[in-house]
Coordinates of C-alpha atoms in Angstrom, one line a residue:
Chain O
X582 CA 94.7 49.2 101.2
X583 CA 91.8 49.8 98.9
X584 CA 91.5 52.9 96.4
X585 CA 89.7 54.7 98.3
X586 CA 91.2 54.6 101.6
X587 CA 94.6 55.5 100.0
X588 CA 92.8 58.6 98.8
X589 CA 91.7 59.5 101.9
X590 CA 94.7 59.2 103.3
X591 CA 96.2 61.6 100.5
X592 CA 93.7 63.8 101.1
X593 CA 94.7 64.5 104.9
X594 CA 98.3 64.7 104.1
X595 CA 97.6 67.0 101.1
X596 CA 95.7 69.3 103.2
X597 CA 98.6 69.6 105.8
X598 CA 100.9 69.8 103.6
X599 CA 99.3 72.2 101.6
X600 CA 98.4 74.4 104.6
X601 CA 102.1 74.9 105.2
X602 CA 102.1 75.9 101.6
X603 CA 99.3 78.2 101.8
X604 CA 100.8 80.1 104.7
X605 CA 104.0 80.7 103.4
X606 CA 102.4 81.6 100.4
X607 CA 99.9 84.4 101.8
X608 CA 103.0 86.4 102.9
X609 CA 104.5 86.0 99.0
X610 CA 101.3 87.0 98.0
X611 CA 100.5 89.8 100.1
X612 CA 103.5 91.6 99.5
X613 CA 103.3 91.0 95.6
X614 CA 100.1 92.9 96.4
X615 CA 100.9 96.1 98.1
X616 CA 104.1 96.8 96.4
X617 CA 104.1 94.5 93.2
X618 CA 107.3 92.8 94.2
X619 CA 108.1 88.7 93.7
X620 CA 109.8 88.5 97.6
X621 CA 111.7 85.7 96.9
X622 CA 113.4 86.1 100.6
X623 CA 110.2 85.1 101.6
X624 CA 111.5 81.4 102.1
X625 CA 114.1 81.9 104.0
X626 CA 111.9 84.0 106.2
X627 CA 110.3 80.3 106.9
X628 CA 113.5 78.5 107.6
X629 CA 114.5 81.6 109.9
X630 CA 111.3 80.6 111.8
X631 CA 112.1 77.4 112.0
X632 CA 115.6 77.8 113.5
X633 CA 114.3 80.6 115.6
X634 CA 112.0 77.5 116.5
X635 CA 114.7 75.1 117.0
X636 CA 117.1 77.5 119.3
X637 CA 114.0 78.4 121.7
X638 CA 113.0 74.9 122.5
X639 CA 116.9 74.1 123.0
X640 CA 116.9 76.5 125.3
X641 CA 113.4 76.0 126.7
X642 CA 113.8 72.6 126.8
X643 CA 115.4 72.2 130.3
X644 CA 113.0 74.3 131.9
X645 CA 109.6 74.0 130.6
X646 CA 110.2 70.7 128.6
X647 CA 109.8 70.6 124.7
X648 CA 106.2 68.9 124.5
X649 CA 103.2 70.9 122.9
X650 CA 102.8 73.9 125.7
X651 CA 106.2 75.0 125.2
X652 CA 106.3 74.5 121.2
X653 CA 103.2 77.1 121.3
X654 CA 104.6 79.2 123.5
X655 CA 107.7 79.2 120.9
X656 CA 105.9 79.5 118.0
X657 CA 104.5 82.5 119.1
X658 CA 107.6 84.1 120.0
X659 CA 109.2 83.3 117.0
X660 CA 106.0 84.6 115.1
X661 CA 106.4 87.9 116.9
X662 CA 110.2 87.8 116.6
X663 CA 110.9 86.8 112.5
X664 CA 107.8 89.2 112.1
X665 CA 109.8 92.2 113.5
X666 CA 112.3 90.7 111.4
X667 CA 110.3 91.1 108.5
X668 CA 109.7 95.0 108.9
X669 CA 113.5 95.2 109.0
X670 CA 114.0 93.9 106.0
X671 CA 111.4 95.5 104.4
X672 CA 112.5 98.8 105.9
X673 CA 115.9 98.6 105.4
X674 CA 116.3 96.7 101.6
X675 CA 113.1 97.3 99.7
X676 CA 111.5 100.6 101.4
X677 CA 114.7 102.1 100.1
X678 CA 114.2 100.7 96.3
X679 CA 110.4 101.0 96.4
X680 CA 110.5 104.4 93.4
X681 CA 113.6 102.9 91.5
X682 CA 112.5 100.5 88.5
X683 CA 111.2 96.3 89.7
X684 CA 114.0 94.9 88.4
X685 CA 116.4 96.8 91.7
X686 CA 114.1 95.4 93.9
X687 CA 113.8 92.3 92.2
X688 CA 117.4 91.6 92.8
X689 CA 117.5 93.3 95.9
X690 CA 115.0 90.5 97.3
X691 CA 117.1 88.0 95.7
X692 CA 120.4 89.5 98.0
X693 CA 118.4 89.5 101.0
X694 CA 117.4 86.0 100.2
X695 CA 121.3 85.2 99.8
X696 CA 122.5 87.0 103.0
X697 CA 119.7 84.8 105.4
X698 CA 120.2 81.6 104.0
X699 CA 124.4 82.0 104.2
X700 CA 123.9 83.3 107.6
X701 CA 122.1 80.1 108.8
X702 CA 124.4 78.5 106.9
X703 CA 127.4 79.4 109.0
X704 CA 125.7 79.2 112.2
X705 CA 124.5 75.8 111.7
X706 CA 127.8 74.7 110.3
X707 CA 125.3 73.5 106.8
X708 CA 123.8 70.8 108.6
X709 CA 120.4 69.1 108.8
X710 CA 119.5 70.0 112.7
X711 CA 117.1 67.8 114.0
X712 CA 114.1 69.8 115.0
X713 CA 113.5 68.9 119.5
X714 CA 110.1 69.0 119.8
X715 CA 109.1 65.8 122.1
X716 CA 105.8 65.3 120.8
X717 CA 103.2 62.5 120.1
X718 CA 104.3 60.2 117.1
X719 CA 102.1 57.4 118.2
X720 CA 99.6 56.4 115.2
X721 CA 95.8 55.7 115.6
X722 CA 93.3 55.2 113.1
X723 CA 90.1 56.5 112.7
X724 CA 88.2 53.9 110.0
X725 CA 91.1 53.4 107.7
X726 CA 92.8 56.9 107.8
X727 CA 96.0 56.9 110.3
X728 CA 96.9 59.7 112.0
X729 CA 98.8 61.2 114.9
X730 CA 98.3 63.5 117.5
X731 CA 101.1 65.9 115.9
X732 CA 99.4 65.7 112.3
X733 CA 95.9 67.1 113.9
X734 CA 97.3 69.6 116.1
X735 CA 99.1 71.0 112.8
X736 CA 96.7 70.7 110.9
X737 CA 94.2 72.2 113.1
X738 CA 96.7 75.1 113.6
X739 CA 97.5 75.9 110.2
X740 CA 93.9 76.5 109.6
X741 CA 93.0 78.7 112.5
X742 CA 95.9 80.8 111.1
X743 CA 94.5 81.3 108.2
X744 CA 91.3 81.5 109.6
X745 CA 92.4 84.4 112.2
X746 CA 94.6 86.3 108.9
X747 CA 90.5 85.9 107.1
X748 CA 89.5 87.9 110.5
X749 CA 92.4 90.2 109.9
X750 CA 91.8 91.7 106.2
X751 CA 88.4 91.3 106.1
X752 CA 87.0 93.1 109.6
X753 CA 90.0 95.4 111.0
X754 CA 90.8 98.9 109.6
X755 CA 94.4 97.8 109.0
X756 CA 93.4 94.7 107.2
X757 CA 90.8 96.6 104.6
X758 CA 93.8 99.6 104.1
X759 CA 96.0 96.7 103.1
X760 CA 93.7 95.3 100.7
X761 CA 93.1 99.2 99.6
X762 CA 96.8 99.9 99.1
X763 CA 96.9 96.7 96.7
X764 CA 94.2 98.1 94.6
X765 CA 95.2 101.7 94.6
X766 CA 98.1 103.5 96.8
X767 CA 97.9 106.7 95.8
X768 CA 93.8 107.2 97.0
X769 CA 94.8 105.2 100.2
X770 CA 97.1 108.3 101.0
X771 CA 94.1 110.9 99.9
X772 CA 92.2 109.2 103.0
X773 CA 94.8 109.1 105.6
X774 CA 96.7 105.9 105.0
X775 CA 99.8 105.9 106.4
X776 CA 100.9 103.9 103.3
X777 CA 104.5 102.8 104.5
X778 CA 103.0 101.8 108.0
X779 CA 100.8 99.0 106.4
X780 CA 103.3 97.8 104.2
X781 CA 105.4 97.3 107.6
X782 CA 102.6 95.8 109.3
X783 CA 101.7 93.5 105.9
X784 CA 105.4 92.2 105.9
X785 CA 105.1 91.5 109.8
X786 CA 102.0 89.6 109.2
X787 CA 103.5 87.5 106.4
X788 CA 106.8 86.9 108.0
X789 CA 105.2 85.8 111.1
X790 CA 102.7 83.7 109.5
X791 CA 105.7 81.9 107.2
X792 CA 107.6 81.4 110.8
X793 CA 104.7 79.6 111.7
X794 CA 104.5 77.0 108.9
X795 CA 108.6 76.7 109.4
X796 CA 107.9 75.2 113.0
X797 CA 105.1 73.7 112.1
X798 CA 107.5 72.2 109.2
X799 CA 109.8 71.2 111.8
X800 CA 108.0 69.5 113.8
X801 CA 106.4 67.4 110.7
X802 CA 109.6 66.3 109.2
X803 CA 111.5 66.5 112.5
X804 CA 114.7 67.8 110.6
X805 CA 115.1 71.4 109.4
X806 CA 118.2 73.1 107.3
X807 CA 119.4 76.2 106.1
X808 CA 118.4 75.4 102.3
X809 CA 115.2 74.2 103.1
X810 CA 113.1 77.6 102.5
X811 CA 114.3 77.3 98.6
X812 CA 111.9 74.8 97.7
X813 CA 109.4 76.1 99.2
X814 CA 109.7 79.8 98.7
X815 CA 109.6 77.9 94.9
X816 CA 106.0 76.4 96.0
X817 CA 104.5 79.2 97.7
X818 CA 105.3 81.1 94.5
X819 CA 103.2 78.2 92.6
X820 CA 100.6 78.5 95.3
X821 CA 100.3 81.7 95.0
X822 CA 100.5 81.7 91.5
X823 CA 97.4 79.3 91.1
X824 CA 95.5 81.4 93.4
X825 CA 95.9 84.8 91.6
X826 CA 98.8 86.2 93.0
X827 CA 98.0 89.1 94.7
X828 CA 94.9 87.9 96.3
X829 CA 95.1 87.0 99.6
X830 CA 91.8 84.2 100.0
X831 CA 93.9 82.6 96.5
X832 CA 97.0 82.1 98.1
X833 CA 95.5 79.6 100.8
X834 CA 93.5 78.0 98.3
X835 CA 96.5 77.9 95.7
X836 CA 98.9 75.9 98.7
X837 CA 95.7 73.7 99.6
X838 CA 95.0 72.8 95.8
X839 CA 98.7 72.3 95.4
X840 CA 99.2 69.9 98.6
X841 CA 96.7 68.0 97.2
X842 CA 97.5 67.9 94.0
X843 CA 101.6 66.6 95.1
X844 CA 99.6 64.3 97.3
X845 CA 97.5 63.3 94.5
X846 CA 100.2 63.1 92.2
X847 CA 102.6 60.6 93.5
X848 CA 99.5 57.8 93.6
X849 CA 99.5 58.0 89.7
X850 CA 101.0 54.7 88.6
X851 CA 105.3 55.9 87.4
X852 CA 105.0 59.3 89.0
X853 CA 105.4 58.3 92.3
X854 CA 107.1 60.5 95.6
X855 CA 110.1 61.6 93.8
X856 CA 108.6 63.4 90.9
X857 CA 106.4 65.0 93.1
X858 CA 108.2 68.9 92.6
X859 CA 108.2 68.1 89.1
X860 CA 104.7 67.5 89.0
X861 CA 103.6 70.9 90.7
X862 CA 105.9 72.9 88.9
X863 CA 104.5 71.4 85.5
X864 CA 101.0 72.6 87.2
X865 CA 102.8 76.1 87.2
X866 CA 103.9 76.2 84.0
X867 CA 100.3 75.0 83.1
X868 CA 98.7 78.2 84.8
X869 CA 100.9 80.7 83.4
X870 CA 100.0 79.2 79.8
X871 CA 96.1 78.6 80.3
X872 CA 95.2 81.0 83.2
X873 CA 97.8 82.9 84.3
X874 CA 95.4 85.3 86.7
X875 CA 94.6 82.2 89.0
X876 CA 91.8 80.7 89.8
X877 CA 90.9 84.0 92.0
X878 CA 92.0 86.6 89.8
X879 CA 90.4 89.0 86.9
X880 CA 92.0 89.6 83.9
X881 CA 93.6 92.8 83.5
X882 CA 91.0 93.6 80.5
X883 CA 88.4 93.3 83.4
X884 CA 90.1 95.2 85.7
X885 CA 90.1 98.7 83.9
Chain Z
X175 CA 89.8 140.7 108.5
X176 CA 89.4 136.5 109.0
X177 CA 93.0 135.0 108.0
X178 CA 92.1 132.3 104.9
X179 CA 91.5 128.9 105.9
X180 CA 94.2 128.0 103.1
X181 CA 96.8 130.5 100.9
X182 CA 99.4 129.4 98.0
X183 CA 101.8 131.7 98.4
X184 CA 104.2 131.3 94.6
X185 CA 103.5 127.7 94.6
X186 CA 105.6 126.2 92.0
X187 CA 105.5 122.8 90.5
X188 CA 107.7 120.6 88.3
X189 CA 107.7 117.5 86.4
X190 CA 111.1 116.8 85.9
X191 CA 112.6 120.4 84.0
X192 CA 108.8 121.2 82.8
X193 CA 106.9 123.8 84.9
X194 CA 103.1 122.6 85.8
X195 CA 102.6 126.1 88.1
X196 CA 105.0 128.8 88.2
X197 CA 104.2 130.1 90.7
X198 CA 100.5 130.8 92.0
X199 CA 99.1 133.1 94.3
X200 CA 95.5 131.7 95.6
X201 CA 93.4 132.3 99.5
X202 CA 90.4 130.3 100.4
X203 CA 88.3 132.1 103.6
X204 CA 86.4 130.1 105.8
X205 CA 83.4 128.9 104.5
X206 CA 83.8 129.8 100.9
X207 CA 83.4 127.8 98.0
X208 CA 86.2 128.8 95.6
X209 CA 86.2 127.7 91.7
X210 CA 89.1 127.0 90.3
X211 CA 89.1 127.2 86.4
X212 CA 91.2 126.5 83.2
X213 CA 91.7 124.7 80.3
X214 CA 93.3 121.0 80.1
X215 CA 96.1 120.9 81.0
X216 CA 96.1 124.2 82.6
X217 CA 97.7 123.2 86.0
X218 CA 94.4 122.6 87.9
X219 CA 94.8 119.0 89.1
X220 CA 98.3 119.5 89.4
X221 CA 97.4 122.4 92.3
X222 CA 95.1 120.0 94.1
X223 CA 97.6 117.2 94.4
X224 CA 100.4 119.7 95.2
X225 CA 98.1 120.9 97.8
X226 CA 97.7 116.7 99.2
X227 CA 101.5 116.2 99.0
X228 CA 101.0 113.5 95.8
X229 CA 103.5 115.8 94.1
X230 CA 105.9 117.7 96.2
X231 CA 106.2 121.2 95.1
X232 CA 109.6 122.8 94.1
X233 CA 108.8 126.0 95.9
X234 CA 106.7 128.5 97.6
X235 CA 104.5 127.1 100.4
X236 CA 100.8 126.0 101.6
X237 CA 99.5 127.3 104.4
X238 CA 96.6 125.7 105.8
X239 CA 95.4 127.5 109.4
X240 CA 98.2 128.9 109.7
X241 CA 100.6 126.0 109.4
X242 CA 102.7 124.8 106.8
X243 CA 101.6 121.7 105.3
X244 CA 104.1 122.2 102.1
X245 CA 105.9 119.3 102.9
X246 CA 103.9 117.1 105.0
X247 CA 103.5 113.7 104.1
X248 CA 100.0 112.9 102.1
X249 CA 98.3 111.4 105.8
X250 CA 99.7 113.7 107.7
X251 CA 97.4 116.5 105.8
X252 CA 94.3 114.1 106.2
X253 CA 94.7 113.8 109.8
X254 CA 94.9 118.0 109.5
X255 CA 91.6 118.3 107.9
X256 CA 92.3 118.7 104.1
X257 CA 90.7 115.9 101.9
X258 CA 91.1 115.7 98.4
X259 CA 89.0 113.8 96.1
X260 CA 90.9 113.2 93.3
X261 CA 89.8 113.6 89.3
X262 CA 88.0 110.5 88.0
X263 CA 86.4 109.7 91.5
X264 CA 89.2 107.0 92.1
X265 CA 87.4 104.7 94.4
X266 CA 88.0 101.3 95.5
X267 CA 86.0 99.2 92.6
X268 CA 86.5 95.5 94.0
X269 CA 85.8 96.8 97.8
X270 CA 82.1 97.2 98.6
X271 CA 80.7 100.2 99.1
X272 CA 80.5 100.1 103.1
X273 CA 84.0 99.2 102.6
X274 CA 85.1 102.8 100.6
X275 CA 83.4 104.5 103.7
X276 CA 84.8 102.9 106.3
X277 CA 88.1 103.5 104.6
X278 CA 87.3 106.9 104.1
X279 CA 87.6 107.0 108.1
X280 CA 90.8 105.2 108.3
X281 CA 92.4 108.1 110.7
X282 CA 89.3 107.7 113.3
X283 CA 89.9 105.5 116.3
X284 CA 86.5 105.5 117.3
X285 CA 84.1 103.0 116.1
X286 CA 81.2 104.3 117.7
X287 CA 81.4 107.8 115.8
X288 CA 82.5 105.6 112.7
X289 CA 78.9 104.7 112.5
X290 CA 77.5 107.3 112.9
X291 CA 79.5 109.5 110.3
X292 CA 78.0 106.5 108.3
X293 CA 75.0 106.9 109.4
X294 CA 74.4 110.5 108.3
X295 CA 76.5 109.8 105.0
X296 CA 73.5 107.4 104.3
X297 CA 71.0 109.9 105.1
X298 CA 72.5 111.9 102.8
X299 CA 73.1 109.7 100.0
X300 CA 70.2 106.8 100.3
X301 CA 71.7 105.4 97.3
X302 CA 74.4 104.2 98.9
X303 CA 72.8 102.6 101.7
X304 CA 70.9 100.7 99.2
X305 CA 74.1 99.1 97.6
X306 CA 76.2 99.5 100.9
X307 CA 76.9 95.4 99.9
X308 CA 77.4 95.9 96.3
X309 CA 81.1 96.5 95.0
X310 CA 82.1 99.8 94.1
X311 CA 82.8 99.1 90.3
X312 CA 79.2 98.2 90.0
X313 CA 78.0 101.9 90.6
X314 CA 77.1 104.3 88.2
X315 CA 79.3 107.2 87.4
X316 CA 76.6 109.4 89.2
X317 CA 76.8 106.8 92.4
X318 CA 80.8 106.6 92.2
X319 CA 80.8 110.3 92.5
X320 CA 78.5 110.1 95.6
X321 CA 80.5 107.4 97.3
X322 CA 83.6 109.6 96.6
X323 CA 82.1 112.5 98.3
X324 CA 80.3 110.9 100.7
X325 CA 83.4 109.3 101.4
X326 CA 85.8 112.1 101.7
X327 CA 83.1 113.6 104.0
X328 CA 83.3 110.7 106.4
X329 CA 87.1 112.5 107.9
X330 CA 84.6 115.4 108.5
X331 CA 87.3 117.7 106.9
X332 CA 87.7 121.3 107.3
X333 CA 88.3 121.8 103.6
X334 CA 87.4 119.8 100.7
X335 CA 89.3 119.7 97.2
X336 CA 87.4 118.8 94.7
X337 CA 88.5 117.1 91.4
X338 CA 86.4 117.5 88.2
X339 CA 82.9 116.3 90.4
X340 CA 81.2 116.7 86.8
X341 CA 83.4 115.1 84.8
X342 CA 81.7 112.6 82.7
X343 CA 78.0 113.0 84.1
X344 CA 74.8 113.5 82.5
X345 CA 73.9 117.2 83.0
X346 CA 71.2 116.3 85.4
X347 CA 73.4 114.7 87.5
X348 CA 75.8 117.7 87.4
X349 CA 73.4 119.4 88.4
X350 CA 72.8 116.9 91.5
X351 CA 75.9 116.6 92.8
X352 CA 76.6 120.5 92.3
X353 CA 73.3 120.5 95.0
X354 CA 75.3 118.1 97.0
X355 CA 78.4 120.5 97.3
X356 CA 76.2 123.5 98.1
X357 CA 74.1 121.4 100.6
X358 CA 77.6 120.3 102.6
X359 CA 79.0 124.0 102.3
X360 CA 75.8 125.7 103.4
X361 CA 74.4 123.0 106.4
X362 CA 78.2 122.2 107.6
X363 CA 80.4 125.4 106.8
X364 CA 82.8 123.5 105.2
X365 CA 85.3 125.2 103.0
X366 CA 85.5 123.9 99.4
X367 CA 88.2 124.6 96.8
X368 CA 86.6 123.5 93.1
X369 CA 88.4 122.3 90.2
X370 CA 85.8 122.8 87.4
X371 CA 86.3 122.4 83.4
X372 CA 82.8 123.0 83.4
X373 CA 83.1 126.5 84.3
X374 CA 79.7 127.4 83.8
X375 CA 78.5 125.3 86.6
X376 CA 81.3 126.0 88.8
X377 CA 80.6 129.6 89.2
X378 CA 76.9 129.4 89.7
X379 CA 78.0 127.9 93.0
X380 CA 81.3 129.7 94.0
X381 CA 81.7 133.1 95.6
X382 CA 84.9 133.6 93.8
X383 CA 87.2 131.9 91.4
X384 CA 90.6 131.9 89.7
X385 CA 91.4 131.2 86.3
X386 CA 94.5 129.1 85.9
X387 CA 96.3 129.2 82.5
X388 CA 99.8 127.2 81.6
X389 CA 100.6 127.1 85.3
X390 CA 99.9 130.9 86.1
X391 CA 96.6 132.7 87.5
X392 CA 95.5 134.9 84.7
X393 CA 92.2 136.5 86.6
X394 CA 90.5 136.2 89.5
X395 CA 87.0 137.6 90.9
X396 CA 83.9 137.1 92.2
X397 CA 82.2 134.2 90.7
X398 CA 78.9 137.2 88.9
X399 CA 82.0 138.8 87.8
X400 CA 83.7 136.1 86.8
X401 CA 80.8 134.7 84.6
X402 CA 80.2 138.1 83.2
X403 CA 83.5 138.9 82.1
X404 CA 83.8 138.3 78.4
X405 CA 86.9 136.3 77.8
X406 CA 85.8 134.1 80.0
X407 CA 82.8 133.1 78.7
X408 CA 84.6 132.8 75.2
X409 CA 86.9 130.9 76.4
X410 CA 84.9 128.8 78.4
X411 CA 81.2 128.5 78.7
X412 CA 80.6 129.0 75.2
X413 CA 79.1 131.7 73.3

């Protein structure tokens, strides 16, 4: 292949990888926003959704088949179901901690984090599952740039997520209180906010939008594993990082710029595929050195 | 004899062992504007929040139309018709300013009557509708005051506490937004407790006031008696 078309093959797969990156990482950097706190359970919320994922189609497999109608149908029920799953969490570990001191909560988050990735662990005897979607793995081409039916059905999806989540905080009530609270929670209560019901609603949203990515995941890489929300919980937090963590529009640009920039990466002559996490965590370490607001954010100074 | 719209009845306030009120006595009737007055530090913004439910109180109660609101939670009070715009105008600087309103509705369903509380808050403040777009940060302090007002106003709330309105403004704009808070008093009857350093301003506009000092209520009066009463004008409008 020439340059070029290797290129443009990088750039579809950075983009869909990078989507799954960006929507695992609006949920890390949503709730950094509203209550200032580094979830790193947020991962393992995205392996949950996966396995939630996996155990619907197993059982919706003999009835309604495991092609695409039935994987949408489960991605919305696990959406809905890790989202609730989310509020739990958030009601049950952090709401408690929310007036002690960041570090509590901090560690608290790291806890939760331990307790839902052991769980898995257990129930899926530490195993890689493979994931039983029965979908399209043909290749076509279109010019030089191969792609499946699976790939632009993900792709496609990720984005109208995001794109729907855009709707969300920029043109409901909810979604403007939520961007409110993250600039200044005690005003939002002098209007009527009920500030602990859009925190529960923002970790629904983020949960539910990290379950998506972890089926969508599943159904890339066709395996899935109790560990797996580690390394990307790791990644989202880059994403989100790059972005300006905190700011919602930053986190899907930070996991697009960063699937690209993995995709990117391993073409450079001795990187290549396996130093691709070292190569986006040195982009990390590079932000929090030369820019450590993101591309999105103000400097504190700024901010007054 | 009307009962008061809201009464403090030995409101007291901690933080932590220190005493911010100990224990203050104050009535708002319907319709009234009421200064409240005092030095830094006095207690005045600490009664205003108490009375939101930003800081609990440690005893003594609020009564606001004849329920107790003392330990509702900050919303809850909204939704009741007390609204509360806090000291140093405190809106949202990166939303825009259409943004701050709508907000400022947050506990309306309807969208319909959303638009048309905007509506007249435009008509009130053209300003705003000429930087409806613009983010609120870019506002002068004059504007920022509006959109806090016009803001608070969009709950159509029975009773309005107000934080310090003046604080920081050129005197002709104090003396604008002091029109503003007549004009919403007088055209929709709505009852306004004042937190004022500038005293001298404030009673010029109330019917009554109290003077707060370290947490207690020292005097109280009718705002001419209040303004011709001689500590008070040593103490605080100047000789």
């Amino acid at each position: 292949m020439a340059l070029h078309e290797v290129l443009l093959q990088q750039l579809f797969n950075g983009l869909l990888i990078g989507s799954f990156y960006g929507l695992v990482a609006i949920g890390y950097s949503m709730v950094y926003g509203i209550i200032k706190l580094l979830n790193f359970a947020h991962g393992d919320i995205y392996m949950i959704g996966a396995f939630s994922g996996l155990i619907f189609l197993t059982i919706a497999a003999p009835v309604i088949g495991a092609g695409w109608p039935s994987l949408i149908l489960g991605l919305l029920i696990s959406m809905t179901l890790v989202g609730l799953l989310g509020v739990v969490i958030q009601r049950v570990a952090y709401r408690p901690m929310l007036k002690a001191p960041r570090l509590s909560i901090l560690i608290t988050a790291l806890a939760v984090s331990m307790i839902l990735y052991n769980t898995v662990m257990i129930i899926s005897a530490g195993r890689y599952r493979v994931f039983p979607a029965e979908v399209g793995t043909e290749s076509f081409f279109i010019g030089t740039l191969r792609l499946t039916e699976t790939r632009i059905i993900l792709i496609v999806a990720a984005f109208s997520l995001m794109f729907i989540l855009h709707m969300f905080i920029t043109r409901t009530m909810y979604g403007k209180a939520m961007r409110a609270i993250a600039l200044d929670r005690d005003t939002c209560q002098l209007m009527g906010i009920d500030v602990y019901k859009i925190i529960a609603i923002t970790f629904f949203v983020g949960s539910a939008l990290a379950a998506a990515a972890g089926i969508m995941a599943g159904v890339y890489y066709g395996t899935i594993h109790f560990f797996m929300g580690f390394l990307i919980g790791l990644k989202a937090f880059t994403a989100a990082v790059i972005g300006g963590i905190g700011i919602i529009p930053g986190a899907m640009l930070g996991g697009l710029l960063l699937g690209l920039l993995e995709a990117f990466g391993t073409q450079i002559p001795f990187i290549g595929t396996v130093w691709k996490d070292v190569f986006s965590f040195a982009f990390l370490i590079l932000f929090l050195i030369f820019k450590p607001n993101g591309l999105l954010g103000r400097s504190e100074s700024e901010r007054m | 004899m009307s009962q008061p719209v809201l009464s403090l009845n030995n409101l007291e306030t901690r933080y932590g062992q220190i005493y911010a009120l100990r224990g203050i006595n104050i009535e708002v009737k319907e319709s009234e504007i009421v200064a409240l007055l005092g030095a830094n530090g006095a207690g005045k913004s600490t009664t205003l929040k108490t009375i939101s439910s930003l800081i609990q109180a440690s005893s003594g109660s609020v009564i606001f139309q004849g329920q107790d609101i003392t330990y509702d939670q900050p919303h809850a009070i909204v939704e009741k018709g007390v609204i509360h715009v806090p000291e140093g105008r405190m809106i949202f600087k990166e939303l825009t300013v259409k943004e701050n309103l709508e907000l400022g509705s947050f506990t309306l369903q309807d969208n319909v009557e959303r638009k048309k509380r905007m509506k007249r808050a435009f008509e009130m403040f053209p300003r705003l509708e000429e930087r409806q777009q613009q983010m609120g940060g870019f506002l002068s302090g004059g504007e920022q005051q509006m959109l806090a007002i016009a803001r608070a106003l969009m709950t159509e709330p029975k009773l309005l506490l107000l934080d310090e309105p003046s604080m920081g403004l050129a005197p002709i704009i104090v003396n604008n937004i002091m029109d503003i808070i007549r004009q919403i008093n007088k055209e929709q009857g709505t009852t306004i407790l004042l937190v004022e350093q500038n005293a001298k301003a404030a009673l010029k506009l109330a019917h009554r006031g109290y003077v707060l000092e370290t947490g207690e209520i020292v005097m109280e009066g009718n705002a001419d008696e209040l303004s011709k009463d001689e500590s008070i004008v040593k103490a605080y409008l100047g000789e």
